[in-house]
Short mmCIF file of C-alpha atoms and ligand atoms in Angstrom, two decimals:
data_model
loop_
_atom_site.label_atom_id
_atom_site.label_comp_id
_atom_site.label_asym_id
_atom_site.label_seq_id
_atom_site.Cartn_x
_atom_site.Cartn_y
_atom_site.Cartn_z
CA UNK A 1004 -26.36 33.08 -8.92
CA UNK A 1005 -25.23 34.35 -12.31
CA UNK A 1006 -25.80 32.10 -15.32
CA UNK A 1007 -22.64 31.10 -17.15
CA UNK A 1008 -22.38 32.95 -20.47
CA UNK A 1009 -20.45 30.33 -22.44
CA UNK A 1010 -22.45 28.98 -25.39
CA UNK A 1011 -23.22 25.30 -25.84
CA UNK A 1012 -21.06 25.34 -29.03
CA UNK A 1013 -18.07 26.88 -27.11
CA UNK A 1014 -18.61 24.32 -24.23
CA UNK A 1015 -18.62 21.48 -26.83
CA UNK A 1016 -15.42 22.82 -28.40
CA UNK A 1017 -13.71 23.04 -24.99
CA UNK A 1018 -14.89 19.54 -24.22
CA UNK A 1019 -13.42 18.18 -27.42
CA UNK A 1020 -10.04 19.97 -26.68
CA UNK A 1021 -10.05 18.31 -23.26
CA UNK A 1022 -10.76 14.89 -24.69
CA UNK A 1023 -7.77 15.27 -27.11
CA UNK A 1024 -5.51 16.48 -24.33
CA UNK A 1025 -6.41 13.42 -22.15
CA UNK A 1026 -5.78 11.04 -25.16
CA UNK A 1027 -2.43 12.66 -25.77
CA UNK A 1028 -1.62 12.48 -22.07
CA UNK A 1029 -2.38 8.79 -22.03
CA UNK A 1030 0.22 8.24 -24.68
CA UNK A 1031 3.11 9.66 -22.63
CA UNK A 1032 5.78 7.29 -21.26
CA UNK A 1033 4.46 7.63 -17.68
CA UNK A 1034 0.85 6.72 -18.74
CA UNK A 1035 1.16 4.46 -21.75
CA UNK A 1036 1.18 1.11 -19.81
CA UNK A 1037 -2.12 1.89 -18.23
CA UNK A 1038 -5.16 0.32 -19.97
CA UNK A 1039 -8.46 1.96 -18.93
CA UNK A 1040 -11.82 0.26 -19.43
CA UNK A 1041 -13.34 3.76 -20.06
CA UNK A 1042 -12.89 6.41 -22.63
CA UNK A 1043 -11.23 9.90 -22.53
CA UNK A 1044 -14.70 11.22 -23.29
CA UNK A 1045 -16.07 9.76 -20.13
CA UNK A 1046 -13.26 11.26 -18.09
CA UNK A 1047 -13.62 14.62 -19.68
CA UNK A 1048 -17.35 14.68 -19.06
CA UNK A 1049 -16.66 13.97 -15.35
CA UNK A 1050 -14.10 16.81 -14.91
CA UNK A 1051 -15.02 19.91 -12.95
CA UNK A 1052 -14.53 23.15 -14.89
CA UNK A 1053 -11.70 24.62 -12.87
CA UNK A 1054 -8.24 23.22 -13.97
CA UNK A 1055 -6.17 22.38 -10.97
CA UNK A 1056 -2.46 21.25 -10.61
CA UNK A 1057 -1.40 18.82 -7.89
CA UNK A 1058 1.76 18.34 -6.07
CA UNK A 1059 0.92 14.64 -6.11
CA UNK A 1060 1.79 14.65 -9.86
CA UNK A 1061 5.22 16.11 -9.32
CA UNK A 1062 5.87 13.57 -6.54
CA UNK A 1063 4.43 10.65 -8.67
CA UNK A 1064 6.70 11.63 -11.69
CA UNK A 1065 9.66 11.72 -9.26
CA UNK A 1066 8.78 8.28 -7.90
CA UNK A 1067 8.11 6.92 -11.34
CA UNK A 1068 11.53 7.90 -12.33
CA UNK A 1069 13.27 6.67 -9.16
CA UNK A 1070 11.59 3.18 -9.39
CA UNK A 1071 12.34 2.71 -13.14
CA UNK A 1072 15.92 3.71 -12.55
CA UNK A 1073 16.06 0.96 -9.86
CA UNK A 1074 14.49 -1.43 -12.43
CA UNK A 1075 17.03 -0.58 -14.99
CA UNK A 1076 19.90 -1.04 -12.54
CA UNK A 1077 18.55 -4.09 -10.67
CA UNK A 1078 18.68 -2.06 -7.44
CA UNK A 1079 15.89 -1.16 -5.01
CA UNK A 1080 14.63 1.50 -2.59
CA UNK A 1081 14.25 0.50 1.04
CA UNK A 1082 12.07 2.55 3.35
CA UNK A 1083 9.79 2.16 6.34
CA UNK A 1084 6.51 3.37 7.71
CA UNK A 1085 5.88 6.31 9.97
CA UNK A 1086 3.21 8.83 10.84
CA UNK A 1087 5.63 11.19 12.54
CA UNK A 1088 7.13 14.28 10.82
CA UNK A 1089 10.16 14.30 13.18
CA UNK A 1090 11.03 10.76 11.91
CA UNK A 1091 10.36 11.76 8.29
CA UNK A 1092 12.90 14.65 8.35
CA UNK A 1093 15.63 12.27 9.34
CA UNK A 1094 14.68 9.57 6.88
CA UNK A 1095 15.29 12.02 4.04
CA UNK A 1096 18.97 11.76 4.69
CA UNK A 1097 19.27 8.17 3.73
CA UNK A 1098 16.02 7.05 2.00
CA UNK A 1099 14.27 8.10 -1.18
CA UNK A 1100 10.65 7.53 -0.13
CA UNK A 1101 8.41 7.69 2.93
CA UNK A 1102 5.69 5.20 3.78
CA UNK A 1103 2.50 6.07 5.75
CA UNK A 1104 1.12 2.84 7.24
CA UNK A 1105 -2.58 2.29 7.90
CA UNK A 1106 -1.61 -0.03 10.78
CA UNK A 1107 0.38 2.79 12.32
CA UNK A 1108 -2.40 5.28 11.81
CA UNK A 1109 -4.80 2.90 13.51
CA UNK A 1110 -2.42 2.85 16.49
CA UNK A 1111 -1.41 6.43 16.76
CA UNK A 1112 -3.59 8.75 14.65
CA UNK A 1113 -7.10 8.03 15.83
CA UNK A 1114 -9.24 8.87 18.80
CA UNK A 1115 -9.63 5.29 19.58
CA UNK A 1116 -6.61 3.12 18.85
CA UNK A 1117 -6.79 -0.47 17.80
CA UNK A 1118 -4.99 -3.14 15.90
CA UNK A 1119 -4.64 -3.23 12.08
CA UNK A 1120 -8.29 -3.77 11.14
CA UNK A 1121 -8.53 -0.82 8.90
CA UNK A 1122 -11.67 0.24 10.87
CA UNK A 1123 -10.77 3.90 11.27
CA UNK A 1124 -12.45 6.64 9.15
CA UNK A 1125 -11.73 6.56 5.41
CA UNK A 1126 -10.03 9.96 5.49
CA UNK A 1127 -7.52 9.04 8.34
CA UNK A 1128 -4.47 8.09 6.20
CA UNK A 1129 -4.90 10.96 3.57
CA UNK A 1130 -4.92 13.37 6.51
CA UNK A 1131 -1.76 11.86 7.82
CA UNK A 1132 -0.20 12.08 4.38
CA UNK A 1133 -1.19 15.80 4.33
CA UNK A 1134 0.52 16.42 7.65
CA UNK A 1135 3.70 14.52 6.57
CA UNK A 1136 3.73 16.38 3.13
CA UNK A 1137 3.42 19.78 4.91
CA UNK A 1138 6.31 18.89 7.26
CA UNK A 1139 8.43 17.94 4.17
CA UNK A 1140 7.64 21.38 2.59
CA UNK A 1141 8.48 23.17 5.83
CA UNK A 1142 11.84 21.43 6.09
CA UNK A 1143 12.48 22.10 2.45
CA UNK A 1144 11.56 25.77 2.93
CA UNK A 1145 13.73 26.32 5.89
CA UNK A 1146 16.70 24.55 4.35
CA UNK A 1147 16.35 26.72 1.23
CA UNK A 1148 16.07 29.85 3.29
CA UNK A 1149 19.04 28.81 5.48
CA UNK A 1150 21.10 28.35 2.38
CA UNK A 1151 20.05 31.63 0.94
CA UNK A 1152 21.32 33.26 4.06
CA UNK A 1153 24.85 32.21 3.04
CA UNK A 1154 26.85 33.65 0.25
CA UNK A 1155 26.95 31.36 -2.68
CA UNK A 1156 30.64 30.38 -2.16
CA UNK A 1157 29.80 28.97 1.25
CA UNK A 1158 26.79 26.90 0.11
CA UNK A 1159 28.65 23.90 -1.08
CA UNK A 1160 29.82 23.30 2.40
CA UNK A 1161 26.25 23.22 3.79
CA UNK A 1162 24.06 20.23 4.05
CA UNK A 1163 21.48 19.93 1.38
CA UNK A 1164 18.90 17.22 1.65
CA UNK A 1165 16.02 16.16 -0.46
CA UNK A 1166 13.23 16.53 1.98
CA UNK A 1167 10.56 16.08 -0.68
CA UNK A 1168 10.72 12.24 -0.68
CA UNK A 1169 7.79 10.80 -2.46
CA UNK A 1170 5.14 9.48 -0.02
CA UNK A 1171 3.59 6.19 -0.55
CA UNK A 1172 0.42 5.48 1.45
CA UNK A 1173 -1.91 2.77 2.59
CA UNK A 1174 -5.38 3.00 1.02
CA UNK A 1175 -6.27 -0.52 2.53
CA UNK A 1176 -9.45 -1.78 0.84
CA UNK A 1177 -10.79 1.58 -0.21
CA UNK A 1178 -13.22 1.77 2.74
CA UNK A 1179 -16.48 0.34 1.52
CA UNK A 1180 -17.97 0.90 -1.88
CA UNK A 1181 -16.74 2.56 -5.03
CA UNK A 1182 -17.85 5.98 -3.84
CA UNK A 1183 -15.70 5.87 -0.71
CA UNK A 1184 -12.78 4.62 -2.76
CA UNK A 1185 -13.27 7.59 -5.11
CA UNK A 1186 -13.47 10.08 -2.19
CA UNK A 1187 -10.38 8.62 -0.56
CA UNK A 1188 -8.46 8.81 -3.80
CA UNK A 1189 -9.46 12.43 -4.20
CA UNK A 1190 -8.12 13.25 -0.72
CA UNK A 1191 -4.89 11.30 -1.43
CA UNK A 1192 -4.23 13.26 -4.56
CA UNK A 1193 -4.93 16.43 -2.61
CA UNK A 1194 -2.60 15.43 0.11
CA UNK A 1195 0.53 15.29 -2.13
CA UNK A 1196 0.82 11.49 -2.04
CA UNK A 1197 2.94 10.00 -4.82
CA UNK A 1198 1.42 6.53 -4.78
CA UNK A 1199 -1.13 4.59 -2.64
CA UNK A 1200 -2.10 0.97 -2.56
CA UNK A 1201 -5.40 -0.78 -2.64
CA UNK A 1202 -5.87 -4.33 -1.76
CA UNK A 1203 -8.51 -7.01 -2.21
CA UNK A 1204 -9.38 -7.52 1.48
CA UNK A 1205 -13.05 -7.37 2.66
CA UNK A 1206 -14.03 -4.21 4.46
CA UNK A 1207 -14.52 -4.89 8.11
CA UNK A 1208 -12.77 -8.28 7.78
CA UNK A 1209 -9.23 -7.46 7.82
CA UNK A 1210 -8.48 -10.03 10.38
CA UNK A 1211 -5.04 -11.51 10.87
CA UNK A 1212 -5.53 -13.38 14.16
CA UNK A 1213 -5.96 -17.07 14.29
CA UNK A 1214 -9.54 -18.31 13.97
CA UNK A 1215 -10.97 -15.03 12.53
CA UNK A 1216 -9.60 -15.44 9.10
CA UNK A 1217 -8.38 -13.20 6.39
CA UNK A 1218 -11.15 -12.49 3.87
CA UNK A 1219 -10.91 -11.38 0.30
CA UNK A 1220 -13.53 -9.96 -1.97
CA UNK A 1221 -14.37 -11.43 -5.37
CA UNK A 1222 -12.03 -10.88 -8.28
CA UNK A 1223 -14.37 -8.42 -9.93
CA UNK A 1224 -14.82 -6.38 -6.81
CA UNK A 1225 -11.02 -5.94 -6.58
CA UNK A 1226 -10.81 -4.76 -10.19
CA UNK A 1227 -13.70 -2.42 -9.58
CA UNK A 1228 -11.77 -0.78 -6.64
CA UNK A 1229 -8.73 -0.21 -8.74
CA UNK A 1230 -10.82 1.05 -11.61
CA UNK A 1231 -12.60 3.48 -9.31
CA UNK A 1232 -9.24 4.84 -8.06
CA UNK A 1233 -7.78 5.10 -11.54
CA UNK A 1234 -10.89 6.86 -12.79
CA UNK A 1235 -10.71 9.46 -10.06
CA UNK A 1236 -6.94 10.10 -10.62
CA UNK A 1237 -7.82 10.56 -14.35
CA UNK A 1238 -10.61 12.95 -13.51
CA UNK A 1239 -8.16 15.05 -11.52
CA UNK A 1240 -5.63 14.84 -14.45
CA UNK A 1241 -3.08 13.71 -11.93
CA UNK A 1242 0.00 11.47 -12.40
CA UNK A 1243 -0.43 9.81 -8.97
CA UNK A 1244 0.67 6.21 -9.04
CA UNK A 1245 -1.43 3.25 -8.00
CA UNK A 1246 0.00 0.21 -6.19
CA UNK A 1247 -2.11 -2.94 -6.73
CA UNK A 1248 -1.78 -4.98 -3.64
CA UNK A 1249 -3.13 -8.54 -3.59
CA UNK A 1250 -3.86 -10.23 -0.31
CA UNK A 1251 -4.99 -13.60 -1.53
CA UNK A 1252 -1.92 -15.37 0.02
CA UNK A 1253 -3.11 -17.13 3.24
CA UNK A 1254 -6.65 -15.88 2.79
CA UNK A 1255 -9.10 -18.31 4.40
CA UNK A 1256 -12.34 -16.79 3.15
CA UNK A 1257 -13.99 -14.97 0.27
CA UNK A 1258 -17.15 -12.94 0.71
CA UNK A 1259 -18.94 -14.12 -2.43
CA UNK A 1260 -18.77 -16.66 -5.27
CA UNK A 1261 -20.21 -14.30 -7.90
CA UNK A 1262 -17.11 -14.35 -10.00
CA UNK A 1263 -16.32 -17.65 -11.80
CA UNK A 1264 -12.64 -16.69 -11.73
CA UNK A 1265 -12.65 -17.53 -8.01
CA UNK A 1266 -14.52 -20.81 -8.20
CA UNK A 1267 -11.29 -22.89 -8.53
CA UNK A 1268 -10.29 -21.84 -5.07
CA UNK A 1269 -13.51 -21.99 -3.09
CA UNK A 1270 -13.88 -24.93 -0.75
CA UNK A 1271 -16.87 -26.91 0.30
CA UNK A 1272 -18.06 -29.96 2.15
CA UNK A 1273 -17.41 -33.19 0.14
CA UNK A 1274 -19.83 -35.38 2.29
CA UNK A 1275 -23.37 -34.76 3.18
CA UNK A 1276 -23.19 -33.24 6.67
CA UNK A 1277 -25.01 -30.61 8.75
CA UNK A 1278 -23.85 -27.18 7.89
CA UNK A 1279 -21.04 -25.55 9.82
CA UNK A 1280 -23.30 -22.86 11.22
CA UNK A 1281 -25.87 -25.36 12.44
CA UNK A 1282 -23.16 -27.52 13.96
CA UNK A 1283 -21.70 -24.58 15.75
CA UNK A 1284 -25.13 -23.33 16.84
CA UNK A 1285 -26.02 -26.74 18.25
CA UNK A 1286 -22.80 -27.06 20.10
CA UNK A 1287 -23.30 -23.60 21.65
CA UNK A 1288 -26.79 -24.35 22.70
CA UNK A 1289 -25.75 -27.72 24.23
CA UNK A 1290 -23.24 -25.79 26.19
CA UNK A 1291 -21.43 -28.84 27.42
CA UNK A 1292 -19.24 -29.79 24.55
CA UNK A 1293 -15.98 -28.62 23.01
CA UNK A 1294 -14.81 -25.00 22.86
CA UNK A 1295 -16.33 -23.50 19.63
CA UNK A 1296 -12.99 -23.29 17.88
CA UNK A 1297 -12.50 -26.96 18.31
CA UNK A 1298 -16.06 -27.65 17.09
CA UNK A 1299 -15.20 -25.78 13.99
CA UNK A 1300 -11.90 -27.57 13.54
CA UNK A 1301 -13.73 -31.04 13.99
CA UNK A 1302 -16.41 -29.94 11.38
CA UNK A 1303 -13.67 -28.98 8.92
CA UNK A 1304 -12.18 -32.54 9.25
CA UNK A 1305 -15.55 -34.32 9.23
CA UNK A 1306 -16.81 -32.45 6.22
CA UNK A 1307 -13.77 -33.34 4.05
CA UNK A 1308 -13.49 -29.64 3.27
CA UNK A 1309 -11.73 -29.15 -0.07
CA UNK A 1310 -11.99 -27.42 -3.43
CA UNK A 1311 -14.10 -29.01 -6.19
CA UNK A 1312 -10.99 -30.25 -8.00
CA UNK A 1313 -9.64 -31.91 -4.89
CA UNK A 1314 -13.09 -33.50 -4.47
CA UNK A 1315 -12.91 -34.85 -8.08
CA UNK A 1316 -9.35 -36.16 -7.48
CA UNK A 1317 -10.60 -37.99 -4.35
CA UNK A 1318 -13.16 -40.02 -6.19
CA UNK A 1319 -11.76 -40.30 -9.71
CA UNK A 1320 -9.38 -42.85 -11.16
CA UNK A 1321 -5.94 -41.48 -12.14
CA UNK A 1322 -6.92 -41.65 -15.75
CA UNK A 1323 -10.22 -39.93 -15.17
CA UNK A 1324 -8.60 -37.10 -13.19
CA UNK A 1325 -5.99 -36.46 -15.90
CA UNK A 1326 -8.84 -36.30 -18.51
CA UNK A 1327 -10.75 -33.88 -16.27
CA UNK A 1328 -7.73 -31.58 -15.75
CA UNK A 1329 -6.94 -31.57 -19.56
CA UNK A 1330 -10.52 -30.73 -20.39
CA UNK A 1331 -10.56 -27.84 -17.84
CA UNK A 1332 -7.76 -26.21 -19.89
CA UNK A 1333 -6.19 -22.95 -18.96
CA UNK A 1334 -9.09 -20.48 -18.96
CA UNK A 1335 -11.80 -19.62 -16.45
CA UNK A 1336 -14.05 -22.53 -15.66
CA UNK A 1337 -17.08 -21.89 -13.39
CA UNK A 1338 -18.22 -24.44 -10.78
CA UNK A 1339 -21.21 -25.25 -12.99
CA UNK A 1340 -19.01 -26.10 -15.92
CA UNK A 1341 -16.60 -28.11 -13.67
CA UNK A 1342 -19.52 -30.17 -12.47
CA UNK A 1343 -20.51 -30.93 -16.00
CA UNK A 1344 -17.03 -31.91 -17.11
CA UNK A 1345 -16.69 -34.11 -14.02
CA UNK A 1346 -20.13 -35.73 -14.72
CA UNK A 1347 -18.92 -36.49 -18.29
CA UNK A 1348 -15.45 -37.89 -17.39
CA UNK A 1349 -15.59 -39.33 -13.87
CA UNK A 1350 -17.53 -42.52 -13.18
CA UNK A 1351 -18.33 -41.84 -9.50
CA UNK A 1352 -20.58 -38.97 -8.40
CA UNK A 1353 -18.71 -35.95 -6.92
CA UNK A 1354 -20.41 -34.45 -3.77
CA UNK A 1355 -19.50 -30.80 -3.24
CA UNK A 1356 -21.41 -28.17 -1.30
CA UNK A 1357 -19.81 -24.82 -0.68
CA UNK A 1358 -22.88 -23.46 1.11
CA UNK A 1359 -22.67 -26.01 3.98
CA UNK A 1360 -19.31 -24.53 4.86
CA UNK A 1361 -20.35 -20.90 5.00
CA UNK A 1362 -19.14 -18.97 7.96
CA UNK A 1363 -21.41 -17.17 10.50
CA UNK A 1364 -20.59 -13.96 8.43
CA UNK A 1365 -21.70 -15.74 5.31
CA UNK A 1366 -18.22 -16.10 3.89
CA UNK A 1367 -17.12 -18.99 1.76
CA UNK A 1368 -13.97 -21.00 2.55
CA UNK A 1369 -11.11 -20.23 0.29
CA UNK A 1370 -7.86 -21.98 -0.50
CA UNK A 1371 -5.25 -19.68 -1.89
CA UNK A 1372 -2.12 -20.54 -3.84
CA UNK A 1373 0.38 -18.72 -6.01
CA UNK A 1374 -1.67 -19.32 -9.16
CA UNK A 1375 -4.65 -17.39 -7.64
CA UNK A 1376 -2.38 -14.49 -6.70
CA UNK A 1377 -0.79 -14.39 -10.19
CA UNK A 1378 -4.21 -14.41 -11.84
CA UNK A 1379 -5.43 -11.46 -9.80
CA UNK A 1380 -2.07 -9.57 -10.22
CA UNK A 1381 -2.08 -9.95 -14.04
CA UNK A 1382 -5.78 -8.81 -14.31
CA UNK A 1383 -5.08 -5.82 -12.00
CA UNK A 1384 -1.69 -4.76 -13.61
CA UNK A 1385 -3.07 -2.68 -16.49
CA UNK A 1386 -4.92 -0.42 -14.00
CA UNK A 1387 -1.97 0.31 -11.78
CA UNK A 1388 1.67 1.04 -11.83
CA UNK A 1389 3.32 -1.28 -9.24
CA UNK A 1390 2.20 -4.79 -7.97
CA UNK A 1391 2.52 -6.18 -4.51
CA UNK A 1392 1.64 -9.71 -3.48
CA UNK A 1393 1.34 -9.33 0.17
CA UNK A 1394 2.75 -12.48 1.88
CA UNK A 1395 2.71 -13.39 5.60
CA UNK A 1396 5.52 -15.77 5.37
CA UNK A 1397 8.63 -15.34 3.31
CA UNK A 1398 8.58 -18.46 1.11
CA UNK A 1399 11.28 -17.92 -1.28
CA UNK A 1400 9.94 -20.39 -4.00
CA UNK A 1401 6.54 -18.72 -3.91
CA UNK A 1402 8.13 -15.35 -4.36
CA UNK A 1403 10.20 -16.54 -7.26
CA UNK A 1404 7.18 -18.25 -8.78
CA UNK A 1405 4.93 -15.28 -8.49
CA UNK A 1406 7.31 -12.62 -9.86
CA UNK A 1407 8.52 -14.91 -12.67
CA UNK A 1408 4.90 -15.56 -13.89
CA UNK A 1409 3.78 -11.93 -13.76
CA UNK A 1410 7.09 -10.96 -15.54
CA UNK A 1411 6.27 -13.34 -18.29
CA UNK A 1412 3.19 -11.24 -19.12
CA UNK A 1413 4.59 -7.79 -18.00
CA UNK A 1414 8.42 -7.88 -18.26
CA UNK A 1415 8.80 -4.31 -17.20
CA UNK A 1416 6.50 -4.48 -14.21
CA UNK A 1417 7.54 -2.70 -11.04
CA UNK A 1418 6.95 -4.66 -7.82
CA UNK A 1419 6.75 -3.89 -4.17
CA UNK A 1420 7.40 -6.07 -1.10
CA UNK A 1421 6.55 -5.50 2.59
CA UNK A 1422 8.64 -6.93 5.53
CA UNK A 1423 6.48 -7.19 8.61
CA UNK A 1424 8.12 -7.26 12.02
CA UNK A 1425 7.68 -10.84 12.93
CA UNK A 1426 8.75 -12.63 9.80
CA UNK A 1427 10.82 -15.49 11.01
CA UNK A 1428 13.45 -15.74 8.26
CA UNK A 1429 15.85 -18.21 9.80
CA UNK A 1430 12.79 -20.55 10.54
CA UNK A 1431 11.58 -20.21 7.00
CA UNK A 1432 15.00 -21.58 6.00
CA UNK A 1433 16.87 -18.47 5.02
CA UNK A 1434 20.65 -18.72 5.69
CA UNK A 1435 22.58 -15.71 7.15
CA UNK A 1436 23.95 -15.15 3.67
CA UNK A 1437 20.45 -15.26 2.08
CA UNK A 1438 19.12 -12.81 4.60
CA UNK A 1439 21.96 -10.36 3.81
CA UNK A 1440 21.17 -10.38 0.13
CA UNK A 1441 17.38 -10.84 0.43
CA UNK A 1442 16.50 -7.28 -0.71
CA UNK A 1443 19.00 -7.35 -3.63
CA UNK A 1444 17.80 -10.83 -4.64
CA UNK A 1445 14.17 -9.61 -4.76
CA UNK A 1446 15.42 -6.50 -6.74
CA UNK A 1447 16.65 -8.78 -9.38
CA UNK A 1448 13.04 -9.90 -9.92
CA UNK A 1449 11.82 -6.30 -10.31
CA UNK A 1450 10.99 -5.72 -6.66
CA UNK A 1451 12.19 -2.17 -6.62
CA UNK A 1452 10.27 -0.73 -3.70
CA UNK A 1453 10.66 -2.58 -0.30
CA UNK A 1454 9.11 -1.42 2.92
CA UNK A 1455 9.14 -2.29 6.60
CA UNK A 1456 5.65 -0.85 7.18
CA UNK A 1457 5.50 -0.79 10.95
CA UNK A 1458 9.14 -0.06 11.97
CA UNK A 1459 7.80 2.57 14.45
CA UNK A 1460 5.76 0.00 16.17
CA UNK A 1461 8.74 -2.33 16.76
CA UNK A 1462 11.85 -0.29 16.34
CA UNK A 1463 10.85 3.20 17.73
CA UNK A 1464 9.00 1.44 20.44
CA UNK A 1465 12.08 -0.40 21.51
CA UNK A 1466 14.24 2.75 21.34
CA UNK A 1467 11.68 4.52 23.56
CA UNK A 1468 11.73 1.71 26.08
CA UNK A 1469 15.59 1.80 26.09
CA UNK A 1470 15.67 5.57 26.51
CA UNK A 1471 13.01 5.59 29.22
CA UNK A 1472 15.20 3.13 31.15
CA UNK A 1473 18.28 5.21 30.63
CA UNK A 1474 16.50 8.49 31.55
CA UNK A 1475 15.17 6.93 34.74
CA UNK A 1476 18.50 5.48 35.72
CA UNK A 1477 21.08 8.07 34.51
CA UNK A 1478 19.06 11.19 34.21
CA UNK A 1479 20.81 14.36 32.88
CA UNK A 1480 24.26 12.78 32.65
CA UNK A 1481 22.79 9.88 30.57
CA UNK A 1482 20.88 12.34 28.31
CA UNK A 1483 23.93 14.60 27.72
CA UNK A 1484 26.12 11.61 26.97
CA UNK A 1485 23.92 9.56 24.80
CA UNK A 1486 21.62 12.02 23.11
CA UNK A 1487 22.54 15.68 23.24
CA UNK A 1488 26.30 15.27 22.62
CA UNK A 1489 26.12 13.08 19.48
CA UNK A 1490 23.02 14.96 18.18
CA UNK A 1491 25.02 18.26 18.27
CA UNK A 1492 28.28 16.88 17.33
CA UNK A 1493 27.72 14.31 14.56
CA UNK A 1494 24.30 15.20 13.29
CA UNK A 1495 24.13 19.00 13.57
CA UNK A 1496 20.98 19.06 11.52
CA UNK A 1497 18.63 16.98 13.64
CA UNK A 1498 15.40 18.67 14.56
CA UNK A 1499 16.57 19.40 18.09
CA UNK A 1500 17.50 22.83 19.52
CA UNK A 1501 21.03 22.62 18.34
CA UNK A 1502 23.63 25.32 17.59
CA UNK A 1503 22.51 25.95 14.09
CA UNK A 1504 18.98 26.45 15.20
CA UNK A 1505 18.04 24.29 12.33
CA UNK A 1506 14.73 23.51 13.92
CA UNK A 1507 13.36 26.58 12.30
CA UNK A 1508 14.19 29.71 14.20
CA UNK A 1509 16.02 31.21 11.12
CA UNK A 1510 12.79 30.95 9.19
CA UNK A 1511 10.69 32.42 11.99
CA UNK A 1512 13.27 35.27 12.37
CA UNK A 1513 12.96 35.96 8.59
CA UNK A 1514 9.21 36.40 8.94
CA UNK A 1515 9.69 38.77 11.90
CA UNK A 1516 12.47 40.51 10.24
CA UNK A 1517 10.47 41.19 7.09
CA UNK A 1518 7.71 42.73 9.06
CA UNK A 1519 9.99 44.74 11.30
CA UNK A 1520 11.82 46.07 8.25
CA UNK A 1521 8.85 48.45 7.52
CA UNK A 1522 9.52 50.39 10.70
CA UNK A 1523 13.20 49.83 11.47
CA UNK A 1524 14.85 49.24 8.19
CA UNK A 1525 16.36 46.07 6.80
CA UNK A 1526 18.10 43.50 8.88
CA UNK A 1527 16.60 44.90 12.11
CA UNK A 1528 16.87 41.86 14.24
CA UNK A 1529 20.54 41.37 13.22
CA UNK A 1530 20.30 37.73 14.06
CA UNK A 1531 20.31 36.14 10.66
CA UNK A 1532 23.46 35.73 8.67
CA UNK A 1533 23.68 38.15 5.74
CA UNK A 1534 19.92 38.77 6.10
CA UNK A 1535 20.19 42.18 4.51
CA UNK A 1536 21.74 40.81 1.38
CA UNK A 1537 19.06 38.18 0.91
CA UNK A 1538 16.05 40.33 0.94
C1 MIC B 1059 1.26 -2.63 5.21
C2 MIC B 1059 0.19 -2.72 6.17
O1 MIC B 1059 -0.99 -2.75 5.56
C3 MIC B 1059 0.12 -1.46 7.02
O2 MIC B 1059 -0.98 -1.23 7.54
O3 MIC B 1059 1.12 -0.97 7.35
C4 MIC B 1059 0.28 -3.92 7.05
C5 MIC B 1059 1.59 -4.04 7.83
C6 MIC B 1059 1.85 -5.25 8.55
O4 MIC B 1059 0.95 -6.04 8.88
O5 MIC B 1059 3.00 -5.47 8.89
C7 MIC B 1059 0.03 -5.15 6.14
O6 MIC B 1059 0.95 -5.70 5.56
O7 MIC B 1059 -1.08 -5.58 6.10
#
């Protein structure tokens, strides 16, 4: 292998130029809101020597512009999730962006399907983004070619779609440690993604079903994840946007109590009692008692499970509790410091043991509220570009409270919101009128990107069921009437084999034509319109 001939002095000079370029880049309007906990020197030292440009940057700049435009106008983008190129090509006609959902990938893009546990390989979603991005480029290319086959005076009458809708993708929890987050980020940037999101859920513990519990990682681990992703984006010199998603809402567990910023929300037993695990084990061994879920529910009741502050409130006088809260102030107070304040101001002892309540997996019980989400969102904001408080249930007051509090600190913040298929809006108290204006009302609080992540699961699934029935019952007549006729008549540019051959035959013909031209002269196939003129 030949040795590089560049001298150390030249290498140093090039390094210093790169550092300066990075510093200048970080001052641009797209970058200036991001605050890194590392230097441009560090980024420059981590860069490989071959400068590379990424389509992800173009797409991110486009998305950045679209979302800021919405923010300025109080409007919003609505999109939905898919993993299917044939769906994406039609979305482009009405929507500005495309979402690639992890849940959908887990159902349809893996060898072994399963529910939304983010238990598929770390490169699954970036590979699907790559597939979608290539399909967008193909549609874009054939549309361009189709237009160029027509004389300029006819082109205004042709359809002209922006197929290159920025793709937003699901990075889940970054798939393990910082190195996997870094590798996934690299693949996302390579794939052409415009933005991806990282959340604070625990790897292997993305559990939504009752009794299993949603588990978050400590505050610091969440911030580390986002920092790892931002660092890798910077190393690649890309504009790729990062969406900071926070899953604290409705979380039942946290994996560790290492970060004092979480202590306020961790729950423990407030009476001396056998630990939850021992209680469950004994019940299982006895084999004659209650089902284990009921044993757990009984233990939760018997243990007086609550946060330390709730435990203080339960034993203190009203005056003592007020003094305790006042002394806590607004900053971070660890459990140790809370115990000391309580010992000083409360006359009765406060029993609190969070270890007794640990789960079989070692998790601690966690009690989330809007304040906890706000704290994480504010700490995460400087590393990313958009914020999303993922909420299971659409509580309007919580939504208002969350966005208002974050906007007090970051008035120009861009926000995202996800609609899942089984939100029960009427049950949550939304009137028909409120449902109609829900998206617009959110947009007024800066929620500029709104997504139904798993429409394909519910919507496309339903359409497939309906069509299967129709196909079975009405056969060809039903197909012609309800599919082919409208597809050819009203949407002549669907991906089907319609008159205009818009599914790509012109493009393929152009390739064959170009090759044949060597032997038979230009325009040999004679199939394309004005092909001769365009070569
Ligand atoms: C966005 C999401 O992460 C996804 O995988 O699509 C899911 C979707 C859903 O549950 O509806 C999520 O919000 O966790």
